[in-house]
XYZ file of N, CA, C and O in Angstrom:
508
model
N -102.108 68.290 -105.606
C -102.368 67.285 -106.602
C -102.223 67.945 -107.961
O -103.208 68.550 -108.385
N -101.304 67.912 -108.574
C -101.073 67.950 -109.933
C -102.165 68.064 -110.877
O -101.997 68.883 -111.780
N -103.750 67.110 -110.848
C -104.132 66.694 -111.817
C -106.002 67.656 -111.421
O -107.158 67.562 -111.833
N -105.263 68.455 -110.452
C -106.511 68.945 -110.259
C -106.572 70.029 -111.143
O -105.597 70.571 -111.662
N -108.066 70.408 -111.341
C -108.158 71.851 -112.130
C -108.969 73.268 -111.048
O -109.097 73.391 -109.830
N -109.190 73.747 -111.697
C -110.321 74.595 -110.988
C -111.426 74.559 -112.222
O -111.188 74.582 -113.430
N -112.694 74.497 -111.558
C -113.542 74.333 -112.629
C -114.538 75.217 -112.875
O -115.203 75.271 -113.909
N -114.674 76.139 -111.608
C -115.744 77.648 -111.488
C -115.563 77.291 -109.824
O -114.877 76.438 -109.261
N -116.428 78.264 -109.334
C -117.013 78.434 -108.119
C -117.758 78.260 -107.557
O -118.261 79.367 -107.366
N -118.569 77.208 -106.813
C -119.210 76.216 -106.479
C -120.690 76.991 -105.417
O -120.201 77.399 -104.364
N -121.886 77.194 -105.453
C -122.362 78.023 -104.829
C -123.076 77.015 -103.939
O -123.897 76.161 -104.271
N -122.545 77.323 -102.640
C -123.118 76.564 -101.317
C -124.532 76.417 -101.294
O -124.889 75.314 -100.881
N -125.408 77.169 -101.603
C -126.269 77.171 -101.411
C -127.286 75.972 -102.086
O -128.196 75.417 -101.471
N -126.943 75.745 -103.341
C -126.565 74.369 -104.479
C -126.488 73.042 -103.660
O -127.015 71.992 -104.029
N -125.669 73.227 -102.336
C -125.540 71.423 -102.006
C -126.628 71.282 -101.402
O -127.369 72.259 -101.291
N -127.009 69.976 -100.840
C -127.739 69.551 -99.945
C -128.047 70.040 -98.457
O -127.169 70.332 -97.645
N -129.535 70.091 -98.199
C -128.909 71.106 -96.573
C -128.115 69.992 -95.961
O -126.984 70.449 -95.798
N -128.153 68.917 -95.599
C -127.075 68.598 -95.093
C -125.664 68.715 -94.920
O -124.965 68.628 -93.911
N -125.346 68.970 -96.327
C -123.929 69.359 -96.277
C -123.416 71.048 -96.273
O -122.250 71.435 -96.193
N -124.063 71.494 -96.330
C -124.246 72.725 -96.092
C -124.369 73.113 -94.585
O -123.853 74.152 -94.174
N -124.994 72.347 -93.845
C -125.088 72.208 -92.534
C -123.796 71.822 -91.399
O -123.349 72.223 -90.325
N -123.510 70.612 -92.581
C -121.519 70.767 -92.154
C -120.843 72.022 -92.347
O -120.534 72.667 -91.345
N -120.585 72.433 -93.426
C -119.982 73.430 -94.059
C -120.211 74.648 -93.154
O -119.240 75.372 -92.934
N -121.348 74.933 -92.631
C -121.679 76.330 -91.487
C -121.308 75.724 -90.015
O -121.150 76.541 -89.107
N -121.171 74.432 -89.756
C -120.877 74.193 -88.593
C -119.086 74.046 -88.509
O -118.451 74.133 -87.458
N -118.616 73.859 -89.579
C -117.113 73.457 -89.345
C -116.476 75.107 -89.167
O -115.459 75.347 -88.518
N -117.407 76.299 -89.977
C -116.831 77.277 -90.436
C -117.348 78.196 -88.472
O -116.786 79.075 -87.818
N -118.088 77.716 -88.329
C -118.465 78.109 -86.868
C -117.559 78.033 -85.717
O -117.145 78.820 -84.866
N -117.342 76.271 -86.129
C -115.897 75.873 -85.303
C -114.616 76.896 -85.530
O -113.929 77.276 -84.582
N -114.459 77.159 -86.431
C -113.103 77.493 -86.940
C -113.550 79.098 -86.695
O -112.770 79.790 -87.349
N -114.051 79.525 -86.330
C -114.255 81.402 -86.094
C -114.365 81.668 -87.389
O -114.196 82.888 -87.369
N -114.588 81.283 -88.897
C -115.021 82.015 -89.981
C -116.152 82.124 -90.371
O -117.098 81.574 -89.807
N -116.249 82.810 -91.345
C -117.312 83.087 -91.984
C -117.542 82.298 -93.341
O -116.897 82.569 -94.354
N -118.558 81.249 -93.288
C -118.848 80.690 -94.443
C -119.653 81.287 -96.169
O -120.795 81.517 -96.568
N -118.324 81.325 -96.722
C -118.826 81.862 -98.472
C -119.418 81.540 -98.877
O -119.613 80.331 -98.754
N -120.363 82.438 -99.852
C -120.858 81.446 -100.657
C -120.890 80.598 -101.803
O -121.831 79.986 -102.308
N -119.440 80.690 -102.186
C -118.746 79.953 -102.929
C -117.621 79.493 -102.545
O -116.819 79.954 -101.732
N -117.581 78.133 -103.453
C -116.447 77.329 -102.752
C -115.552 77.166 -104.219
O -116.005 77.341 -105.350
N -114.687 76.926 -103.993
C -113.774 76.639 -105.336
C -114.314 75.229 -105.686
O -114.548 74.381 -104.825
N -114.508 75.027 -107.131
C -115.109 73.220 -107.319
C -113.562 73.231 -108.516
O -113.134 73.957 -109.413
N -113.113 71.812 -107.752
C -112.021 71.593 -108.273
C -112.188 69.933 -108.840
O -112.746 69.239 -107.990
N -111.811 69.182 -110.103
C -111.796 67.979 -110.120
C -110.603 66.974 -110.111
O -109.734 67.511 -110.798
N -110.119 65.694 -109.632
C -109.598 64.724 -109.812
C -109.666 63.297 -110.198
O -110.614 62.520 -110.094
N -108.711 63.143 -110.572
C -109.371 61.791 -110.981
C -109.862 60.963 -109.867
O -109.339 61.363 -108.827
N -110.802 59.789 -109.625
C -111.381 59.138 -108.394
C -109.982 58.072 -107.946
O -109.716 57.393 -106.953
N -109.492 58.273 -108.885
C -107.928 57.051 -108.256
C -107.163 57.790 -107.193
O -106.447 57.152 -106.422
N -107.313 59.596 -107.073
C -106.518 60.531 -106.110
C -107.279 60.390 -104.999
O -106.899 61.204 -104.158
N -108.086 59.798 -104.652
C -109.106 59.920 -103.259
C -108.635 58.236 -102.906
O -108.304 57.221 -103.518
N -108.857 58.717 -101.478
C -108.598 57.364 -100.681
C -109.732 55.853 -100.865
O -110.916 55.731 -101.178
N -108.969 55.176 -100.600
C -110.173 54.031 -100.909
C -110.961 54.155 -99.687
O -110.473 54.601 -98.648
N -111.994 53.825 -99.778
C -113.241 53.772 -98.860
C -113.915 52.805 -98.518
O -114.694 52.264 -99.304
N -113.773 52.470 -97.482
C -115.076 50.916 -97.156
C -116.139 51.780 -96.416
O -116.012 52.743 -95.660
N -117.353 51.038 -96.940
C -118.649 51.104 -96.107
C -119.097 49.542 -96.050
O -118.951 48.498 -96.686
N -120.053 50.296 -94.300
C -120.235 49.184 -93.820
C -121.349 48.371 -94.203
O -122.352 48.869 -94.715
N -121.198 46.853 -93.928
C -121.759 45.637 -94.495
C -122.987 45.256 -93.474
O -123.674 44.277 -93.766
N -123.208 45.814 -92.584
C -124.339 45.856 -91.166
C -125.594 46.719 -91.262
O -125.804 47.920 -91.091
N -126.284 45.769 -91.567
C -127.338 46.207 -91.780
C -128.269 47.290 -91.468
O -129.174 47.791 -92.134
N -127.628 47.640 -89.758
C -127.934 48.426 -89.323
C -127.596 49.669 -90.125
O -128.479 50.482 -90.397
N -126.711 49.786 -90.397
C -125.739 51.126 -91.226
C -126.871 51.547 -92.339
O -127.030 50.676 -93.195
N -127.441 52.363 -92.444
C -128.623 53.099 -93.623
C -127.519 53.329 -94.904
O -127.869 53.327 -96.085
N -126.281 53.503 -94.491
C -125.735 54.242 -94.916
C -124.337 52.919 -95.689
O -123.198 53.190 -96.070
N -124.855 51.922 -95.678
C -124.244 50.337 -96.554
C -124.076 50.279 -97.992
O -124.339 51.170 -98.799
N -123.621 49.159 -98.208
C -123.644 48.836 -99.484
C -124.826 49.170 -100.457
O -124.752 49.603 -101.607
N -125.993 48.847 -99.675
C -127.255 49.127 -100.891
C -127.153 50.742 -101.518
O -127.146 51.162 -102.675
N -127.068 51.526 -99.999
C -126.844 53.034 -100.163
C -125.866 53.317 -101.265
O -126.182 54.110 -102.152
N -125.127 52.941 -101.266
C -123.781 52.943 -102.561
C -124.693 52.605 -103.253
O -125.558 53.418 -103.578
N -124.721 51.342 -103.642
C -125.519 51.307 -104.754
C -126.611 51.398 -105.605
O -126.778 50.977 -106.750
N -127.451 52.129 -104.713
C -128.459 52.970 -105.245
C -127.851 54.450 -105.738
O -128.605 55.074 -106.485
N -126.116 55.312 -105.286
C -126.006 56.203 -105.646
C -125.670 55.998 -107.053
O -125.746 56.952 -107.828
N -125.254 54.676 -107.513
C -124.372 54.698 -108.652
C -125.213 55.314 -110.170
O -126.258 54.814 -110.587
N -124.510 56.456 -110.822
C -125.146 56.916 -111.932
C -126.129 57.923 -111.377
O -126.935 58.480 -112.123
N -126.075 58.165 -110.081
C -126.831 59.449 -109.801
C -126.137 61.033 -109.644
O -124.963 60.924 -109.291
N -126.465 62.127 -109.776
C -125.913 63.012 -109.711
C -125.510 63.243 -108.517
O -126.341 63.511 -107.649
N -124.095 63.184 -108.218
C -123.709 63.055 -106.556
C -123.432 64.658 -106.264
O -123.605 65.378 -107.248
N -122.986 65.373 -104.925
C -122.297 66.479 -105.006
C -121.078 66.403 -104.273
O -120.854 65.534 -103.431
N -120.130 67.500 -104.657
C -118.942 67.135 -104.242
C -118.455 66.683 -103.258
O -118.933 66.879 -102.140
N -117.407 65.990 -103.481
C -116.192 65.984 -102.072
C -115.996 66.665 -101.322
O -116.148 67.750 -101.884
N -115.608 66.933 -99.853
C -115.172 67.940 -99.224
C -114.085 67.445 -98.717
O -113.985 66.350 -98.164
N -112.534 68.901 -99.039
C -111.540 68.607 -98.361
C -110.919 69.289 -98.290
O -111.112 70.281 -98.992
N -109.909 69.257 -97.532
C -109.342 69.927 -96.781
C -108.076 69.742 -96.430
O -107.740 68.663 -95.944
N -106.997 70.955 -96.655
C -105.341 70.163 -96.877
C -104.609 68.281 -97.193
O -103.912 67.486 -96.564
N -105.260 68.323 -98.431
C -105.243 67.029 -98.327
C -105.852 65.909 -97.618
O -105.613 64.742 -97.928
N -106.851 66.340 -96.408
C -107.600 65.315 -96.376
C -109.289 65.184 -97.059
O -110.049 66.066 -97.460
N -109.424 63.928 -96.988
C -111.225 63.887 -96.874
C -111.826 64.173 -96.737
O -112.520 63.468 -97.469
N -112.770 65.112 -96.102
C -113.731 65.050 -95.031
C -115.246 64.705 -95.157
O -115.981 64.313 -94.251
N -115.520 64.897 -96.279
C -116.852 64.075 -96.012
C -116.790 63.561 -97.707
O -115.977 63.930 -98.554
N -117.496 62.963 -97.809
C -117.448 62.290 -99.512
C -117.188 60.619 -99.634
O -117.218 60.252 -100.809
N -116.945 59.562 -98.684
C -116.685 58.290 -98.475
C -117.376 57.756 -98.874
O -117.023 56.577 -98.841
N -118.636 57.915 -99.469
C -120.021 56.932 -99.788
C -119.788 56.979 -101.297
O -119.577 56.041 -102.066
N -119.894 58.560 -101.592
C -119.878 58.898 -103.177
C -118.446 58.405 -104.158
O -118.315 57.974 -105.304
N -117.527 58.717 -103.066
C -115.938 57.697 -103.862
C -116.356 56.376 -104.360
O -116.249 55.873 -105.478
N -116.887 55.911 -103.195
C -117.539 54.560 -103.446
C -118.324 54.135 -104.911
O -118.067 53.330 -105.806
N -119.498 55.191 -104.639
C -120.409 55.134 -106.233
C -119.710 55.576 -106.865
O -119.826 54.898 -107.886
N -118.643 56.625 -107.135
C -118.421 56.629 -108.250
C -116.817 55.762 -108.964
O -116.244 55.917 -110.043
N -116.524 54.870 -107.798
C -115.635 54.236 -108.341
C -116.732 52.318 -109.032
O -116.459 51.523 -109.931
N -117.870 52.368 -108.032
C -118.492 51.386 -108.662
C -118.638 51.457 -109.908
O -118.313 50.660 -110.788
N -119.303 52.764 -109.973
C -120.050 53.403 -111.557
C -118.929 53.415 -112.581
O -119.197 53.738 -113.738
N -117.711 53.089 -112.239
C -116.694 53.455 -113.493
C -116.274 54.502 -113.668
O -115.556 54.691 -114.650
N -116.623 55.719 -112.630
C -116.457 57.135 -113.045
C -115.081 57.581 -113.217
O -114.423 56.918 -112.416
N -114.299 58.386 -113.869
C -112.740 58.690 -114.094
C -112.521 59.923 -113.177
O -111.438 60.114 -112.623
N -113.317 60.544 -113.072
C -113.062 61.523 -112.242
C -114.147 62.056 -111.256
O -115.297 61.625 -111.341
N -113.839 62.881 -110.428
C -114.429 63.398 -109.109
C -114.656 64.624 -108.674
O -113.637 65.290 -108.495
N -115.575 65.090 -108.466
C -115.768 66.586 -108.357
C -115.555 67.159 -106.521
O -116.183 66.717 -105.560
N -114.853 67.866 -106.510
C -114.575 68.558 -104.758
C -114.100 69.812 -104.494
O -113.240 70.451 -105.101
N -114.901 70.173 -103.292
C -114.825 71.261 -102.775
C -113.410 71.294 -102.204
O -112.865 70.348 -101.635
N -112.889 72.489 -102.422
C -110.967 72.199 -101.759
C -111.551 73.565 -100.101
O -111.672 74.753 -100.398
N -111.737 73.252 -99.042
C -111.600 74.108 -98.075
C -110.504 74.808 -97.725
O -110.539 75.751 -96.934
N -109.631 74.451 -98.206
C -107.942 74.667 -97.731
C -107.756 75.962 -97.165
O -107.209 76.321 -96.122
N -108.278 76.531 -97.998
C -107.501 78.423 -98.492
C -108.466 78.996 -97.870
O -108.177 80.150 -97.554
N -109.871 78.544 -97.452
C -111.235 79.015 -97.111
C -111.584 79.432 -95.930
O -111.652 80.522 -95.363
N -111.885 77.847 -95.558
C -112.228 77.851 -93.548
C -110.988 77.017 -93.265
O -110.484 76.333 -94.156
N -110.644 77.052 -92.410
C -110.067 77.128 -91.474
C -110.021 75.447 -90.514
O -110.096 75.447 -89.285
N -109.912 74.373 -91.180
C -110.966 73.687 -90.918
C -109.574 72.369 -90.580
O -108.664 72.166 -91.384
N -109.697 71.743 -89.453
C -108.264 70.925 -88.814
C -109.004 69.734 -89.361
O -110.209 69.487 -89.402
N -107.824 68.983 -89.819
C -108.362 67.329 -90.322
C -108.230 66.675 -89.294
O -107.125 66.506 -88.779
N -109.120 66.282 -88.904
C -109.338 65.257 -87.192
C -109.971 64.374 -87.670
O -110.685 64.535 -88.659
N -109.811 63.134 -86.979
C -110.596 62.048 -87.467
C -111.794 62.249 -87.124
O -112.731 61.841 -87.811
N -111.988 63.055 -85.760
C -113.318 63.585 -84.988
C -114.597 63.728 -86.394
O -115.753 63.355 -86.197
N -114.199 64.248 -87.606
C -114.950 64.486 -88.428
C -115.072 63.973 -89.339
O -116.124 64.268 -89.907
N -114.204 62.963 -90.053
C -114.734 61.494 -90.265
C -113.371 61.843 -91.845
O -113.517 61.502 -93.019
N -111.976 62.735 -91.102
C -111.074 62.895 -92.040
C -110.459 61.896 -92.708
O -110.143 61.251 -91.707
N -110.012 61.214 -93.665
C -109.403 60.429 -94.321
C -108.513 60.693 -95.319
O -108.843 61.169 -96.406
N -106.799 60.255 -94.830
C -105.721 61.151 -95.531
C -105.848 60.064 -97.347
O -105.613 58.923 -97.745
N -106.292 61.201 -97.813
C -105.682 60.975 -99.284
C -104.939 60.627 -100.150
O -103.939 60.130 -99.634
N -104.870 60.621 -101.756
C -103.725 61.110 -102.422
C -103.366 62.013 -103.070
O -102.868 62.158 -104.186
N -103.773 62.856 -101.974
C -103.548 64.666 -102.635
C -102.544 65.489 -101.873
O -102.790 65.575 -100.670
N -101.281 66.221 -102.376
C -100.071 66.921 -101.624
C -100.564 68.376 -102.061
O -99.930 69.373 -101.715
């Protein structure tokens, strides 16, 4: 993607344990060793795939969830040769919120990490 930058080096330890919890499990999968920095790279939110979340109530993880993120401090994207891999909720808020751009972790060069849908990959608009 052309319009990406590098913006510093992103210290894992910083995200959420949850996602951090991905991040040691994908790097587990893949036989590496997880850094503790990640490259934080930005794009604009128009380079990420559009995203639906679901309208079922059951889903914790719905529309309200979006929109309670909007205007909150989200943390990055995660991806990986051009795909997605986790970040579908926050595209969301921050395309509600008006936001121009998007902050993400690029795995590419890092772990080792296969875009399968198994992990909830979604091809982009990033080459």
């Amino acid at each position: 993607m052309s319009a990406q930058i590098d913006v510093l080096a992103f210290q894992v330890d910083s995200l959420p344990p949850d996602m951090q919890q991905l991040l040691a499990d994908l790097a587990e999968d893949a036989g590496a060793t997880l850094p503790r920095s990640l490259p934080l790279r930005r794009a604009p939110v128009s380079a990420f795939p559009s995203a639906v979340v679901g309208t079922d109530t059951a889903d914790n993880r719905g529309e309200a969830y979006v929109r309670a993120m909007v205007g909150q401090a989200l943390p990055p994207m995660l991806v990986t040769r051009g795909f997605l891999i986790d970040g579908r909720h926050r595209i969301c808020a921050l395309r509600a919120g008006a936001v121009g751009t998007a902050e993400y972790l690029d795995l590419s060069d890092v772990i080792p990490v296969p875009p399968v849908p198994c992990i909830g990959a979604m091809r982009g608009g990033f080459a």
